[in-house]
């Protein structure tokens, strides 16, 4: 009986250690140029030599949020990121529209950057 309990405890400890070492998505907080209280959070979902997929969350103070300015800032950021990291194309997909919280307003998008003819 004690051997079974010891084996079970060992297995649970091993499972806890393996779970803790699982790779977590990389999340980066980026300040938006020209907007005081706006940030873009980029979470890397998948990345290879030929393409990369991210979830992007635009977050800004609820009192200063302007949807047109926010969309413009996001697309400028995506364009600059594409150029800086030498991707040839970018696809943008809306995951959530504007979500108004107690103090912040957010938008969530899925971004895929591709290298069309990278060899």
Short mmCIF file of C-alpha atoms in Angstrom, two decimals:
data_model
loop_
_atom_site.label_atom_id
_atom_site.label_comp_id
_atom_site.label_asym_id
_atom_site.label_seq_id
_atom_site.Cartn_x
_atom_site.Cartn_y
_atom_site.Cartn_z
CA UNK A 1 0.00 0.00 0.00
CA UNK A 2 2.79 2.43 0.93
CA UNK A 3 4.62 1.63 -2.33
CA UNK A 4 1.52 2.55 -4.32
CA UNK A 5 1.16 5.86 -2.46
CA UNK A 6 4.87 6.61 -2.93
CA UNK A 7 4.63 5.81 -6.66
CA UNK A 8 1.54 8.00 -7.00
CA UNK A 9 3.25 10.91 -5.20
CA UNK A 10 6.34 10.51 -7.39
CA UNK A 11 4.22 10.51 -10.52
CA UNK A 12 2.34 13.64 -9.39
CA UNK A 13 5.61 15.42 -8.60
CA UNK A 14 7.02 14.47 -12.01
CA UNK A 15 3.84 15.72 -13.73
CA UNK A 16 4.05 19.03 -11.84
CA UNK A 17 7.70 19.52 -12.87
CA UNK A 18 6.96 18.71 -16.51
CA UNK A 19 4.00 21.10 -16.56
CA UNK A 20 6.12 23.90 -15.11
CA UNK A 21 8.72 23.42 -17.86
CA UNK A 22 6.21 23.61 -20.70
CA UNK A 23 7.02 26.47 -23.06
CA UNK A 24 4.81 29.46 -22.45
CA UNK A 25 3.87 31.87 -25.25
CA UNK A 26 6.10 34.92 -25.50
CA UNK A 27 4.22 38.11 -24.73
CA UNK A 28 5.70 41.51 -25.46
CA UNK A 29 4.35 44.88 -24.31
CA UNK A 30 4.97 47.70 -26.80
CA UNK A 31 4.22 51.40 -26.30
CA UNK A 32 2.27 52.96 -29.17
CA UNK A 33 3.94 56.04 -30.66
CA UNK A 34 1.80 59.18 -30.54
CA UNK A 35 -0.73 57.76 -28.05
CA UNK A 36 -0.23 58.54 -24.35
CA UNK A 37 -1.88 55.58 -22.67
CA UNK A 38 -1.89 53.00 -25.46
CA UNK A 39 -0.06 49.69 -25.58
CA UNK A 40 0.08 46.75 -27.97
CA UNK A 41 0.56 43.31 -26.45
CA UNK A 42 1.99 40.83 -28.96
CA UNK A 43 1.77 37.15 -28.07
CA UNK A 44 3.79 34.83 -30.28
CA UNK A 45 1.72 31.78 -31.16
CA UNK A 46 3.90 30.11 -33.79
CA UNK A 47 7.06 31.05 -35.65
CA UNK A 48 9.13 29.37 -38.37
CA UNK A 49 11.59 30.59 -40.99
CA UNK A 50 8.77 31.26 -43.46
CA UNK A 51 5.98 32.69 -41.31
CA UNK A 52 4.99 33.89 -37.87
CA UNK A 53 1.61 34.10 -36.14
CA UNK A 54 0.78 36.52 -33.33
CA UNK A 55 -2.22 37.62 -31.31
CA UNK A 56 -2.19 41.37 -30.82
CA UNK A 57 -4.19 43.23 -28.22
CA UNK A 58 -4.44 47.00 -28.44
CA UNK A 59 -5.20 48.52 -25.04
CA UNK A 60 -5.87 52.15 -24.25
CA UNK A 61 -7.41 54.24 -21.50
CA UNK A 62 -11.19 54.27 -21.90
CA UNK A 63 -11.46 58.08 -21.77
CA UNK A 64 -8.85 58.64 -24.52
CA UNK A 65 -9.88 55.86 -26.93
CA UNK A 66 -10.65 56.75 -30.55
CA UNK A 67 -11.39 53.74 -32.75
CA UNK A 68 -10.13 55.29 -35.99
CA UNK A 69 -6.87 56.43 -34.40
CA UNK A 70 -6.44 53.02 -32.76
CA UNK A 71 -6.92 51.14 -36.05
CA UNK A 72 -4.48 53.48 -37.77
CA UNK A 73 -1.88 53.00 -35.01
CA UNK A 74 -2.22 49.22 -35.17
CA UNK A 75 -1.86 49.01 -38.95
CA UNK A 76 1.13 51.36 -38.88
CA UNK A 77 2.71 49.15 -36.23
CA UNK A 78 2.06 46.00 -38.31
CA UNK A 79 3.53 47.64 -41.41
CA UNK A 80 6.66 48.76 -39.55
CA UNK A 81 7.06 45.34 -37.91
CA UNK A 82 6.78 43.65 -41.31
CA UNK A 83 9.46 45.91 -42.76
CA UNK A 84 11.81 45.68 -39.75
CA UNK A 85 11.68 41.88 -39.64
CA UNK A 86 11.87 41.45 -43.45
CA UNK A 87 8.52 39.75 -44.00
CA UNK A 88 6.97 40.05 -47.45
CA UNK A 89 3.28 40.01 -46.52
CA UNK A 90 0.97 40.43 -43.57
CA UNK A 91 -2.57 39.16 -42.93
CA UNK A 92 -4.78 40.75 -40.27
CA UNK A 93 -7.89 39.08 -38.87
CA UNK A 94 -10.23 40.61 -36.28
CA UNK A 95 -10.74 38.33 -33.30
CA UNK A 96 -12.70 40.77 -31.15
CA UNK A 97 -14.00 44.18 -31.94
CA UNK A 98 -13.82 47.01 -29.46
CA UNK A 99 -14.32 45.77 -25.90
CA UNK A 100 -14.98 48.47 -23.32
CA UNK A 101 -13.95 47.58 -19.78
CA UNK A 102 -14.06 49.54 -16.51
CA UNK A 103 -10.91 51.55 -17.20
CA UNK A 104 -9.52 50.35 -20.54
CA UNK A 105 -10.73 49.66 -24.05
CA UNK A 106 -9.22 46.80 -26.04
CA UNK A 107 -9.19 45.34 -29.56
CA UNK A 108 -7.81 41.91 -30.42
CA UNK A 109 -6.41 40.80 -33.78
CA UNK A 110 -4.63 37.77 -35.21
CA UNK A 111 -1.61 38.60 -37.36
CA UNK A 112 0.26 36.34 -39.77
CA UNK A 113 3.53 37.52 -41.30
CA UNK A 114 4.85 35.54 -44.29
CA UNK A 115 8.00 35.24 -46.39
CA UNK A 116 6.65 34.51 -49.86
CA UNK A 117 9.83 33.42 -51.68
CA UNK A 118 12.36 32.79 -48.93
CA UNK A 119 14.70 29.93 -49.81
#
